Every structure is written in C-alpha cells, then in structure tokens.
Amino acid sequence: LPAVDDGAKTPEESIALLEALKSQGVTDVMATPHFYPYEHNLIEFKESTESAYSKLLKSIEGKGLPKVHLGCEILYFDGLAFSEDIKEFCLGGSKYILIELTDKCITDTFFENMLYLKNNTDIIPIIAHVERYHRSKNFKRLINFLQYENIIVQINASSILEWIYNRTFAKLFESQLYIIIGSDTHSIGRRPPLLDKAIEVITKKYGKNMADIILKNTEHISKKILSSGEKGEFQ
C-alpha cells in the first residue's frame, strides 16, 4: 500500500512493485501493512489502510496487474488470541491471520495463545518470516511447537537469498514444518520482489522436490485465504 508504513511511498511505486510481481507469475497479492498494538489505534489504522487500498485499486484499474487484497501483519502481544478485535486483523476478511513475533515474545504465554487459537477458534495463524527468530533462546522450542501443532510458517524470499547457506535454513527445510514463501516486498530499492530468484536458489541448494513442496504449499494456502475471504467468513 502506498504511503502507509515502511513500504511503497507512492502509487507509482506500488505499480512498479506489482509489475515486477506479475513478471514473476504472481496473480494475487496480499497487502500486509504492519499493526503494532502498543503504537496504533485500530480505528485510525483501518481508516488509513482502507483509504490507501481504495486509492491503489483506482490507480491500477485496467492495467492488467495482479489483484490486490487487503490484510495486515500484526505484531504478537500477550492475549492476542483472546482479543475481541482479532478478526479485524485477518487477511482479506478470511480466517487466516499473519502474526509477527519478536525474539522476546516466544514464551509459554505465546504457545498458550497459539494453542487457544488452534483449538478454540476458527482463526488459523500464520507465523511471519519464521527464520528471523533464529537468535531467540527458544527458537528450537518454537520450531518443535510449530511442527508438532502443524502451524503454517512463512519465510521471506529475500532471507533465502541472503542466508541460504545459514544453518537456520537447513534446519527449517529439514524439518516437517508447513512452509510457504512470501515476497515481503517493501520497495524497488529495499527488499524488492525476489520470488523467482528465491525458488531458483532453493532448487539449486535443496532440490526441485523441496522447491515444489514450498510452491505447492504457498498456492494451496493462498487459495484457502482468498476462498475464505470471498465467502465472508467473518462478515
């Protein structure tokens, strides 16, 4: 979304990003502006993102670019699973919620919140850029938990290109995690769309089968999100 947070600054830059994504075979894009619970007001956040989204749709109308859907990436906070407003943060009006962590928040309370979401609600968590938390003292416990509970994890294309020989990725790819890949693109100059190059690197380093699994997972979850949103699960 243009001029919302640390992403595209203008509609023109948003269009350039969408053109780059289209060239990589992307048909649908989920806009995920950050929501920081201790900094943002929900009403103001919704007003600003919906306004930017409306302007973006007008600027790309008729250009044959990927379809854009409105979501967000919410920073985890204790009690997230019990929030009365949690459905407001789901991706495109679907059941799925993209949750960003910090190293320090990977605690017993986090695990309890994820279990509550999984076992007591219709909401399906996706843990954003899981590779970033590798410095947390509880990283191994996090990976074991996500694997055992079959919780979806997302990895960034840019991280793959930067860290492909890092042992972190070897551990992730050797695990039984349900992995999807995302562009997490911010601008043409800073974290541009690199999905095609990331898949090439995964193929070279870990084999075509691994690349195919990640692509299949990503397509499957993307369709689930879009289908769930179109059905108005939380309307």
GROMACS .gro file of C-alpha atoms in nm:
model
  235
    1LEU     CA    1   0.000   0.000   0.000
    2PRO     CA    2   0.134   0.345  -0.085
    3ALA     CA    3   0.235   0.583   0.196
    4VAL     CA    4   0.114   0.366   0.484
    5ASP     CA    5   0.424   0.246   0.666
    6ASP     CA    6   0.771   0.135   0.551
    7GLY     CA    7   0.660   0.007   0.211
    8ALA     CA    8   0.587   0.188  -0.116
    9LYS     CA    9   0.578   0.564  -0.080
   10THR     CA   10   0.363   0.644  -0.385
   11PRO     CA   11   0.103   0.475  -0.608
   12GLU     CA   12   0.364   0.479  -0.885
   13GLU     CA   13   0.600   0.273  -0.669
   14SER     CA   14   0.317   0.034  -0.583
   15ILE     CA   15   0.252  -0.012  -0.955
   16ALA     CA   16   0.621  -0.083  -1.019
   17LEU     CA   17   0.617  -0.350  -0.748
   18LEU     CA   18   0.305  -0.509  -0.893
   19GLU     CA   19   0.459  -0.510  -1.240
   20ALA     CA   20   0.767  -0.686  -1.100
   21LEU     CA   21   0.550  -0.943  -0.923
   22LYS     CA   22   0.347  -1.002  -1.239
   23SER     CA   23   0.667  -1.074  -1.430
   24GLN     CA   24   0.736  -1.349  -1.174
   25GLY     CA   25   0.400  -1.517  -1.235
   26VAL     CA   26   0.210  -1.368  -0.941
   27THR     CA   27  -0.166  -1.327  -0.989
   28ASP     CA   28  -0.278  -1.215  -0.641
   29VAL     CA   29  -0.105  -1.002  -0.379
   30MET     CA   30  -0.190  -0.961  -0.012
   31ALA     CA   31  -0.108  -0.615   0.119
   32THR     CA   32   0.014  -0.657   0.477
   33PRO     CA   33   0.080  -0.320   0.646
   34HIS     CA   34   0.216  -0.356   0.999
   35PHE     CA   35  -0.009  -0.319   1.301
   36TYR     CA   36   0.175  -0.254   1.627
   37PRO     CA   37  -0.073  -0.297   1.915
   38TYR     CA   38   0.110  -0.066   2.153
   39GLU     CA   39   0.151   0.212   1.896
   40HIS     CA   40  -0.151   0.201   1.666
   41ASN     CA   41  -0.516   0.279   1.715
   42LEU     CA   42  -0.737   0.022   1.540
   43ILE     CA   43  -0.989   0.273   1.405
   44GLU     CA   44  -0.720   0.504   1.268
   45PHE     CA   45  -0.529   0.207   1.126
   46LYS     CA   46  -0.834   0.078   0.940
   47GLU     CA   47  -0.918   0.424   0.806
   48SER     CA   48  -0.566   0.486   0.673
   49THR     CA   49  -0.516   0.141   0.521
   50GLU     CA   50  -0.861   0.128   0.363
   51SER     CA   51  -0.809   0.474   0.216
   52ALA     CA   52  -0.471   0.376   0.071
   53TYR     CA   53  -0.616   0.050  -0.059
   54SER     CA   54  -0.902   0.232  -0.233
   55LYS     CA   55  -0.658   0.475  -0.398
   56LEU     CA   56  -0.435   0.189  -0.510
   57LEU     CA   57  -0.725  -0.001  -0.668
   58LYS     CA   58  -0.821   0.307  -0.866
   59SER     CA   59  -0.464   0.362  -0.984
   60ILE     CA   60  -0.422   0.004  -1.111
   61GLU     CA   61  -0.766  -0.035  -1.265
   62GLY     CA   62  -0.747  -0.169  -1.618
   63LYS     CA   63  -0.370  -0.219  -1.613
   64GLY     CA   64  -0.378  -0.598  -1.604
   65LEU     CA   65  -0.177  -0.615  -1.283
   66PRO     CA   66  -0.211  -0.875  -1.003
   67LYS     CA   67  -0.524  -0.842  -0.792
   68VAL     CA   68  -0.453  -0.680  -0.456
   69HIS     CA   69  -0.623  -0.792  -0.134
   70LEU     CA   70  -0.617  -0.603   0.195
   71GLY     CA   71  -0.469  -0.768   0.501
   72CYS     CA   72  -0.218  -0.682   0.771
   73GLU     CA   73   0.074  -0.821   0.967
   74ILE     CA   74   0.006  -0.792   1.338
   75LEU     CA   75   0.280  -0.792   1.599
   76TYR     CA   76   0.209  -1.055   1.862
   77PHE     CA   77   0.105  -0.937   2.208
   78ASP     CA   78   0.009  -1.138   2.515
   79GLY     CA   79  -0.364  -1.201   2.498
   80LEU     CA   80  -0.384  -1.177   2.117
   81ALA     CA   81  -0.588  -1.495   2.092
   82PHE     CA   82  -0.847  -1.355   2.333
   83SER     CA   83  -0.880  -1.010   2.175
   84GLU     CA   84  -1.234  -0.907   2.081
   85ASP     CA   85  -1.092  -0.738   1.771
   86ILE     CA   86  -0.878  -1.022   1.642
   87LYS     CA   87  -1.096  -1.086   1.337
   88GLU     CA   88  -1.025  -0.730   1.221
   89PHE     CA   89  -0.665  -0.835   1.152
   90CYS     CA   90  -0.730  -1.143   0.941
   91LEU     CA   91  -0.611  -1.150   0.581
   92GLY     CA   92  -0.865  -1.026   0.331
   93GLY     CA   93  -1.161  -1.099   0.556
   94SER     CA   94  -1.059  -1.465   0.579
   95LYS     CA   95  -0.991  -1.699   0.870
   96TYR     CA   96  -0.614  -1.655   0.842
   97ILE     CA   97  -0.405  -1.415   1.048
   98LEU     CA   98  -0.040  -1.323   0.981
   99ILE     CA   99   0.148  -1.285   1.310
  100GLU     CA  100   0.490  -1.127   1.350
  101LEU     CA  101   0.700  -1.211   1.654
  102THR     CA  102   0.996  -1.073   1.841
  103ASP     CA  103   1.264  -1.294   1.994
  104LYS     CA  104   1.150  -1.200   2.343
  105CYS     CA  105   0.783  -1.287   2.296
  106ILE     CA  106   0.848  -1.658   2.232
  107THR     CA  107   0.735  -1.766   2.579
  108ASP     CA  108   0.488  -2.001   2.744
  109THR     CA  109   0.220  -1.735   2.701
  110PHE     CA  110   0.277  -1.724   2.325
  111PHE     CA  111   0.244  -2.102   2.298
  112GLU     CA  112  -0.075  -2.090   2.507
  113ASN     CA  113  -0.221  -1.822   2.278
  114MET     CA  114  -0.144  -2.022   1.965
  115LEU     CA  115  -0.299  -2.336   2.114
  116TYR     CA  116  -0.610  -2.141   2.206
  117LEU     CA  117  -0.643  -2.007   1.851
  118LYS     CA  118  -0.593  -2.351   1.707
  119ASN     CA  119  -0.823  -2.542   1.939
  120ASN     CA  120  -1.094  -2.293   2.036
  121THR     CA  121  -1.148  -2.060   1.741
  122ASP     CA  122  -1.192  -2.066   1.364
  123ILE     CA  123  -0.886  -1.847   1.318
  124ILE     CA  124  -0.577  -2.000   1.156
  125PRO     CA  125  -0.241  -1.844   1.248
  126ILE     CA  126   0.048  -1.799   1.005
  127ILE     CA  127   0.382  -1.712   1.165
  128ALA     CA  128   0.556  -1.445   0.957
  129HIS     CA  129   0.922  -1.478   0.846
  130VAL     CA  130   0.998  -1.751   1.099
  131GLU     CA  131   1.366  -1.753   1.001
  132ARG     CA  132   1.418  -1.415   1.168
  133TYR     CA  133   1.375  -1.556   1.516
  134HIS     CA  134   1.676  -1.785   1.499
  135ARG     CA  135   1.859  -1.582   1.764
  136SER     CA  136   1.587  -1.639   2.022
  137LYS     CA  137   1.687  -1.868   2.307
  138ASN     CA  138   1.359  -2.051   2.246
  139PHE     CA  139   1.397  -2.088   1.869
  140LYS     CA  140   1.434  -2.466   1.879
  141ARG     CA  141   1.132  -2.493   2.106
  142LEU     CA  142   0.938  -2.266   1.868
  143ILE     CA  143   1.019  -2.482   1.566
  144ASN     CA  144   0.931  -2.802   1.752
  145PHE     CA  145   0.599  -2.649   1.863
  146LEU     CA  146   0.506  -2.521   1.516
  147GLN     CA  147   0.595  -2.854   1.363
  148TYR     CA  148   0.403  -3.061   1.619
  149GLU     CA  149   0.094  -2.840   1.600
  150ASN     CA  150   0.117  -2.813   1.219
  151ILE     CA  151   0.104  -2.433   1.227
  152ILE     CA  152   0.181  -2.260   0.897
  153VAL     CA  153   0.509  -2.067   0.877
  154GLN     CA  154   0.609  -1.812   0.615
  155ILE     CA  155   0.964  -1.742   0.502
  156ASN     CA  156   1.087  -1.437   0.312
  157ALA     CA  157   1.228  -1.469  -0.037
  158SER     CA  158   1.491  -1.207   0.048
  159SER     CA  159   1.607  -1.405   0.352
  160ILE     CA  160   1.658  -1.713   0.137
  161LEU     CA  161   1.887  -1.522  -0.095
  162GLU     CA  162   2.082  -1.366   0.192
  163TRP     CA  163   2.105  -1.665   0.426
  164ILE     CA  164   2.073  -1.972   0.206
  165TYR     CA  165   2.393  -2.123   0.342
  166ASN     CA  166   2.299  -2.039   0.700
  167ARG     CA  167   2.232  -2.344   0.915
  168THR     CA  168   1.895  -2.192   1.010
  169PHE     CA  169   1.751  -2.265   0.667
  170ALA     CA  170   1.893  -2.614   0.663
  171LYS     CA  171   1.708  -2.680   0.990
  172LEU     CA  172   1.385  -2.532   0.855
  173PHE     CA  173   1.397  -2.727   0.531
  174GLU     CA  174   1.495  -3.049   0.707
  175SER     CA  175   1.201  -3.016   0.946
  176GLN     CA  176   0.841  -3.118   0.884
  177LEU     CA  177   0.720  -2.758   0.900
  178TYR     CA  178   0.441  -2.644   0.670
  179ILE     CA  179   0.635  -2.373   0.486
  180ILE     CA  180   0.503  -2.109   0.250
  181ILE     CA  181   0.708  -1.839   0.079
  182GLY     CA  182   0.629  -1.470   0.062
  183SER     CA  183   0.789  -1.173  -0.110
  184ASP     CA  184   0.759  -0.941   0.194
  185THR     CA  185   0.841  -0.678  -0.064
  186HIS     CA  186   0.877  -0.318   0.053
  187SER     CA  187   1.007  -0.117  -0.241
  188ILE     CA  188   1.201  -0.150  -0.563
  189GLY     CA  189   1.520  -0.040  -0.389
  190ARG     CA  190   1.462  -0.201  -0.048
  191ARG     CA  191   1.354  -0.565  -0.041
  192PRO     CA  192   1.221  -0.585  -0.399
  193PRO     CA  193   1.016  -0.885  -0.522
  194LEU     CA  194   1.256  -1.179  -0.548
  195LEU     CA  195   1.027  -1.483  -0.551
  196ASP     CA  196   1.160  -1.628  -0.875
  197LYS     CA  197   1.524  -1.598  -0.769
  198ALA     CA  198   1.449  -1.745  -0.426
  199ILE     CA  199   1.287  -2.051  -0.581
  200GLU     CA  200   1.586  -2.093  -0.811
  201VAL     CA  201   1.820  -2.091  -0.511
  202ILE     CA  202   1.607  -2.339  -0.315
  203THR     CA  203   1.606  -2.568  -0.617
  204LYS     CA  204   1.983  -2.547  -0.654
  205LYS     CA  205   2.062  -2.590  -0.285
  206TYR     CA  206   1.787  -2.824  -0.161
  207GLY     CA  207   1.649  -2.980  -0.479
  208LYS     CA  208   1.347  -2.941  -0.705
  209ASN     CA  209   1.130  -3.151  -0.476
  210MET     CA  210   1.175  -2.906  -0.188
  211ALA     CA  211   1.104  -2.608  -0.414
  212ASP     CA  212   0.792  -2.781  -0.549
  213ILE     CA  213   0.666  -2.857  -0.198
  214ILE     CA  214   0.702  -2.494  -0.089
  215LEU     CA  215   0.534  -2.366  -0.405
  216LYS     CA  216   0.252  -2.617  -0.368
  217ASN     CA  217   0.202  -2.519  -0.003
  218THR     CA  218   0.201  -2.150  -0.094
  219GLU     CA  219  -0.052  -2.192  -0.373
  220HIS     CA  220  -0.273  -2.410  -0.152
  221ILE     CA  221  -0.280  -2.164   0.139
  222SER     CA  222  -0.322  -1.865  -0.094
  223LYS     CA  223  -0.631  -2.024  -0.246
  224LYS     CA  224  -0.763  -2.107   0.101
  225ILE     CA  225  -0.718  -1.747   0.214
  226LEU     CA  226  -0.882  -1.600  -0.094
  227SER     CA  227  -1.168  -1.850  -0.087
  228SER     CA  228  -1.226  -1.795   0.283
  229GLY     CA  229  -1.229  -1.419   0.234
  230GLU     CA  230  -1.464  -1.433  -0.063
  231LYS     CA  231  -1.709  -1.636   0.144
  232GLY     CA  232  -1.711  -1.357   0.401
  233GLU     CA  233  -1.620  -1.589   0.687
  234PHE     CA  234  -1.621  -1.305   0.939
  235GLN     CA  235  -1.870  -1.067   0.785
   0.00000   0.00000   0.00000
